[in-house]
Amino acid sequence: MKLTYTPEQEAFRREVRGWMEAHVPAKPLPSFDASREGFEAHRQWERTLNSGRWGMVTWPEAYGGRALDLIQWLIFEEEYYRAGAPLRVNQNGIFLLAPTMMEFGSAEQKARFLPRMAAGDDIWAQAWSEPQAGSDLAGVRASATLDGDHYVLNGHKIWSSRAVFADWAFGLFRTDPASERHKGLSLILFPLSAEGVRVQAIPQIDGETGFAEIFLEGARIPVENRLGEEGQGWAICMATAGFERGLMLRSPARYQVAAQKLVQLYRRHENEVDPTVKAAVMQAWMDSEAYALSIYATASRLMAGGKIGPEASTNKIFWSEMDIALHRTALAILGPRAELLDTAPDAGDVDGWLGGYLFSLAGPIYAGTNEVQRNIIAERMLGLPKG
Amino acid sequence: MDFTFSDEQRMMAEVARDMLVTECSSAAMRHQMKSGVARDDVRWAKICGMGLPGVLALEASGGLGLAETDFVLIAEACGYTALPEPLVEHAGVALPLLVEAGGETSLLGRTTSGEATIAVGHPANPFVSEADTAEALLLAHRGEVHLVETRNVGLVRQESIDPFRRLFRVEWAPTSTTRIAPAAEGDVLWTRTLDRGALFAAAQCLGLAQRAVDLATDYAKERQQFGKPIGSTQAIKHLLSTVQVKIEFAKPVVHAAAAELSARSAYASPRISQAKLAASEAADLAARTAVQVHGAMGYSWEVDVHFFLKRSLALTHTWGTPAFHRARVAQRIFEGPLGPDHTFIRESANA
Ligand SMILES: Cc1cc2nc3c(=O)[nH]c(=O)nc-3n(C[C@H](O)[C@H](O)[C@H](O)COP(=O)(O)OP(=O)(O)OC[C@H]3O[C@@H](n4cnc5c(N)ncnc54)[C@H](O)[C@@H]3O)c2cc1C
C-alpha cells in the first residue's frame, strides 16, 4: 500500500488543471433540464471537452478517449469538479451505456456509437423504467417484436432523464412475448426522433422537465441496434447497474467539492449558527473523505483484476444519504433564506443549495431505491434469507 | 392536572379541518397555483364565516376571546391542508399583537371579521409573509411596535420555493404616528409574538407531518411492485412507522406549549422552542419519507407531496431558526430547575 501520487499522476493533474482553467465557462450554463437552449449549451461543452480529448479519458483512443486507468480517471474528475465545470449532460451515455457497450457491444456498434457519444453528437437517455416496472424492473412489459430485420417497439417507458431533448435512448424490451420476469428481455438502442416514438416531458419537484415518458407506438428499429444477445437484457442491465452504483455515476470529487463549499458557507455564517451545525459540517467533510477513500480502494481493486459485486449497493446508499445530509446542513446555515430561489433579490449566497437539496432527495430513489439496495446487501453480502 | 382538549375545542377544530380539507383539494390548490392568485376568495369567505380570524381576538370587537390552546388544533389543520391563506399568521399571531399593543377600534373590527388582514414583521424573520394582501403591517423598530398601512411601505418580493408563500422585504420609515407601543412594552410583546409564531408554526408542522404520512400510506396500499403492495414490505412499514413515532412525541410537546402560553407560564418559551424543534424535525422527516415512499412519483410535480415538503422547509426556519430554539432550550436546562417535579410550572415559580 502506498497512498501517494506518482510524478506522472501529478503531471497529469497539472495538465487537466491547465486545460480546465483555460476552457471551463466563466458563467454557469443554464440548466439542461429547463430549456433546449441550456441543453444545447451543455452539448457544446461536451464538444469542447472532446476537442481536448477529455470526453471520457478511460476509453480507448480509437473512440475518442486516452486509454487511461481508473486512478487517472479519478484525478480527472477531481480537477473537473474543482474547476466547477458543467454537469455532464451525457452522463447516461458515458457513465452507463458506454461501459456496458465496451463489455457487450460488437466492434461495429462501438465504432458507430462511441465516438459520436464522446463528441456530444448523440446525447443518450436511459429507457428502462415503466409505470408498473420501477423497483420491480423485471416486470417490464414494453415489447420488441421481430419483423424481418427490424424490431417493432411498443409500450410505455417513464422517468427517462434528459429524454426531453436527448437524441437516443437505450431501452429494455421484452423480445420473447412468452417470457416472464428476467428472461426474454433485450437491450435495444433507438433514436428518440424515430417514427413511432413520442416523448412527453414530466415536470419534476422543482418544476423543471428533467425526465420524460416515452410512448412507443410501432417504432421500427433495425436488429443491429440490439446490444448483446437476444434474451441477455437482464444480465446486461445488472452489469450496467453495477457500474452505475459501484463507481461511475457519482465520483467522490462531487461531494468533496460540495463539502469544501459547505465549509466556506459555514465560515461566513459561523456566528449565526450553533455547535450542532459545526458538527454536521465536520461530518459532511469526513463522509466525503470516506467516500473518496472507498472509491480509491475500489479503483485499485478493479485495476488489479477485481470485479464489482453487491458491495456496489453500499456505495449507492452512502453517497445518496451523505448528499442529503450535506445539503440539509447548508440549508440550516442559510436559515430563513433557505427557502429562497436563487432569483430572489435578497438571496445572497444561497448559491443553488436549495436546488441541490431537492435533487439530493432523488438520490435514494434513482439507480435502484435504497430500500432495494438494503435488501441486496442483506441477502447477497450478508447472506440473510430472502424475504 | 388535565391534559385533554375540551369537547368544544376538538369540535371547533374538526369542523375547521373538514372545511379546509374540502376547500384545499388537490385540484383547488393546483388551480390556485396556476392562476397565481394570492387568496381564494371563496375559501377565505368560508374561513371568515366560521369566525376563525377572530378566535384569539377580543369579544368586544367581535372576536371569540379564546386562548392559544383553542387555536392550536386549528393551526394543525392549516398545516394538514397546506393552506395558502394566512389564517395562522393573521389570527394566531398578528391580531393578538394588535390587540395587546392597543390597535384602534375600526381596524380591530375589520381584522377580527377577516374582512382585512394584517401581517407581522418580527425581527426573527427577515421577510414578511403575505404582506401584499395585508391592509396594514405590524413592524418592529428598536423594540417598539409600529402599525403601518401597507400602501405606505415598499415591498420587495422574495421568491420562495413554496408556491403558496408570498415573502417580502419591507422598506419603511418609522414615525411617531406609526408607533403604537413603546419599547418598554414592546419587548414583552415581541417575545410573546415570537412565541405565538413559533408555537403555531410547530402546530402546522405537526399537521404537515401527518399529511405527508397519510399521503404516503395511501400510496403504499395502492402501489404494487413484485406482485404485492409496496406497503406490505417491512422497509416501507418501518420508514412510515418511524415517522409516526416522531409525530406522536412531538404532539404532546406542542399541545403542552400551547397550554403554557395560554397560562402565560414562565415555562412557555422553552417549551415552545422544544415544540418547534420536535415538530419541524417530524415534518422534515415525514416529507422526505413521503417522497421516498412514492419513488419517482414523489420527485414529480404531479403528486402533492412537494407542497408539504416545501412548507415544512419554510416553517422550519421561520419564527426562530432551530439554532435559536436550541439556545432557548439550553437556557431552560442549564439555568432552570430540573427534575421530574419541574415538568410543569409551580405556582411559586410563576412570577
Ligand atoms: C430523478 C430521477 C431520475 C430517473 N431517471 C431514470 C432514467 O433515466 N431512466 C429510467 O429508466 N428510470 C429513471 N428513474 C426511475 C427510477 O429508476 C425508479 O424511480 C426506481 O427504479 C424506483 O421505481 P419507482 O419509482 O416505480 O418506485 P417503486 O418501485 O414504486 O417504489 C416505491 C417505494 O417502494 C419501495 N419498494 C418497492 N419495492 C420494494 C421491496 N421489494 N422492498 C422494499 N421496498 C420496496 C421503494 O424503495 C420505494 O421507496 C429516475 C428516477 C428519478 C427519481
Short mmCIF file of C-alpha atoms and ligand atoms in Angstrom, two decimals, chain A residues 92 96 124-137 157-163 170 204 210-212 244-245 359 361-373 375, chain B residues 219-220 223-226 228-236 239 289-300, ligand 1:
data_model
loop_
_atom_site.label_atom_id
_atom_site.label_comp_id
_atom_site.label_asym_id
_atom_site.label_seq_id
_atom_site.Cartn_x
_atom_site.Cartn_y
_atom_site.Cartn_z
CA ASN A 92 -26.36 8.28 -19.06
CA LEU A 96 -23.84 3.86 -18.03
CA TRP A 124 -28.32 9.44 -24.53
CA ALA A 125 -31.25 8.68 -22.29
CA GLN A 126 -31.93 5.50 -20.34
CA ALA A 127 -35.34 3.94 -21.01
CA TRP A 128 -35.75 1.10 -18.53
CA SER A 129 -38.46 2.07 -16.05
CA GLU A 130 -42.15 1.67 -16.83
CA PRO A 131 -45.19 2.78 -14.87
CA GLN A 132 -45.59 -0.75 -13.48
CA ALA A 133 -41.90 -1.67 -13.51
CA GLY A 134 -39.90 0.54 -11.18
CA SER A 135 -38.13 -1.30 -8.39
CA ASP A 136 -39.53 -4.41 -10.00
CA LEU A 137 -37.67 -3.87 -13.25
CA LYS A 157 -41.39 3.96 -20.67
CA ILE A 158 -41.24 6.56 -17.91
CA TRP A 159 -38.88 8.69 -15.80
CA SER A 160 -36.30 8.80 -18.55
CA SER A 161 -33.82 11.54 -17.59
CA ARG A 162 -32.83 14.02 -20.32
CA ALA A 163 -35.16 12.27 -22.80
CA PHE A 170 -31.14 2.56 -24.62
CA GLN A 204 -40.13 17.45 -11.54
CA GLY A 210 -35.79 16.62 -16.03
CA PHE A 211 -37.44 13.38 -17.07
CA ALA A 212 -39.99 12.15 -19.59
CA GLU A 244 -23.55 2.89 -12.03
CA ARG A 245 -23.80 2.21 -8.33
CA PHE A 359 -32.12 16.93 -6.20
CA LEU A 361 -33.87 13.76 -2.35
CA ALA A 362 -33.97 11.83 -5.63
CA GLY A 363 -30.68 10.10 -4.79
CA PRO A 364 -32.26 7.37 -2.65
CA ILE A 365 -34.75 6.70 -5.49
CA TYR A 366 -32.90 6.57 -8.81
CA ALA A 367 -30.28 3.96 -9.71
CA GLY A 368 -32.29 1.46 -7.65
CA THR A 369 -34.01 2.64 -4.46
CA ASN A 370 -32.14 2.47 -1.18
CA GLU A 371 -34.68 0.03 0.22
CA VAL A 372 -33.89 -2.35 -2.62
CA GLN A 373 -30.15 -1.77 -2.09
CA ASN A 375 -32.27 -5.89 0.59
CA TYR B 219 -50.00 5.30 -1.86
CA ALA B 220 -48.23 2.36 -0.21
CA ARG B 223 -48.91 0.80 -5.43
CA GLN B 224 -47.95 -2.72 -6.40
CA GLN B 225 -44.44 -3.97 -7.14
CA PHE B 226 -43.27 -7.59 -7.13
CA LYS B 228 -47.84 -7.01 -3.83
CA PRO B 229 -48.48 -3.60 -2.32
CA ILE B 230 -45.20 -1.85 -1.50
CA GLY B 231 -46.74 -1.15 1.92
CA SER B 232 -46.54 -4.86 2.70
CA THR B 233 -42.73 -4.71 2.74
CA GLN B 234 -41.10 -4.14 6.10
CA ALA B 235 -38.89 -1.47 4.55
CA ILE B 236 -41.87 0.76 3.83
CA LEU B 239 -39.99 4.05 7.22
CA THR B 289 -40.08 9.84 3.75
CA ALA B 290 -43.21 10.55 1.74
CA VAL B 291 -41.05 11.38 -1.27
CA GLN B 292 -39.15 8.14 -0.79
CA VAL B 293 -42.27 6.00 -0.46
CA HIS B 294 -43.67 7.48 -3.67
CA GLY B 295 -40.49 6.62 -5.59
CA ALA B 296 -40.04 8.70 -8.75
CA MET B 297 -43.66 9.85 -8.40
CA GLY B 298 -42.60 11.62 -5.22
CA TYR B 299 -39.98 13.53 -7.16
CA SER B 300 -42.52 14.71 -9.70
C1 LIG C 1 -34.56 11.85 -10.65
C2 LIG C 1 -34.84 10.50 -11.23
C3 LIG C 1 -34.30 10.15 -12.44
C4 LIG C 1 -34.56 8.92 -13.02
N1 LIG C 1 -34.04 8.64 -14.24
C5 LIG C 1 -34.34 7.46 -14.85
C6 LIG C 1 -33.86 7.18 -16.17
O1 LIG C 1 -33.15 7.97 -16.76
N2 LIG C 1 -34.25 6.03 -16.75
C7 LIG C 1 -35.03 5.12 -16.12
O2 LIG C 1 -35.31 4.08 -16.70
N3 LIG C 1 -35.51 5.35 -14.87
C8 LIG C 1 -35.18 6.51 -14.23
N4 LIG C 1 -35.68 6.78 -12.96
C9 LIG C 1 -36.60 5.82 -12.35
C10 LIG C 1 -36.00 5.02 -11.23
O3 LIG C 1 -35.17 4.03 -11.72
C11 LIG C 1 -37.19 4.45 -10.41
O4 LIG C 1 -37.79 5.55 -9.79
C12 LIG C 1 -36.79 3.44 -9.40
O5 LIG C 1 -36.40 2.27 -10.01
C13 LIG C 1 -37.95 3.14 -8.43
O6 LIG C 1 -39.11 2.82 -9.11
P1 LIG C 1 -40.48 3.57 -8.84
O7 LIG C 1 -40.26 4.99 -8.94
O8 LIG C 1 -41.52 2.96 -9.68
O9 LIG C 1 -40.80 3.29 -7.31
P2 LIG C 1 -41.45 1.96 -6.71
O10 LIG C 1 -40.73 0.78 -7.21
O11 LIG C 1 -42.91 2.01 -6.87
O12 LIG C 1 -41.07 2.12 -5.18
C14 LIG C 1 -41.81 2.92 -4.30
C15 LIG C 1 -41.26 2.69 -2.91
O13 LIG C 1 -41.42 1.33 -2.55
C16 LIG C 1 -40.18 0.75 -2.19
N5 LIG C 1 -40.13 -0.64 -2.59
C17 LIG C 1 -40.52 -1.17 -3.77
N6 LIG C 1 -40.31 -2.50 -3.76
C18 LIG C 1 -39.75 -2.81 -2.57
C19 LIG C 1 -39.28 -4.03 -1.97
N7 LIG C 1 -39.37 -5.19 -2.59
N8 LIG C 1 -38.75 -3.95 -0.73
C20 LIG C 1 -38.66 -2.77 -0.08
N9 LIG C 1 -39.10 -1.61 -0.61
C21 LIG C 1 -39.63 -1.61 -1.83
C22 LIG C 1 -39.16 1.59 -2.90
O14 LIG C 1 -37.91 1.51 -2.28
C23 LIG C 1 -39.77 2.96 -2.82
O15 LIG C 1 -39.49 3.54 -1.59
C24 LIG C 1 -35.40 8.00 -12.36
C25 LIG C 1 -35.94 8.35 -11.12
C26 LIG C 1 -35.67 9.58 -10.56
C27 LIG C 1 -36.27 9.92 -9.24
#
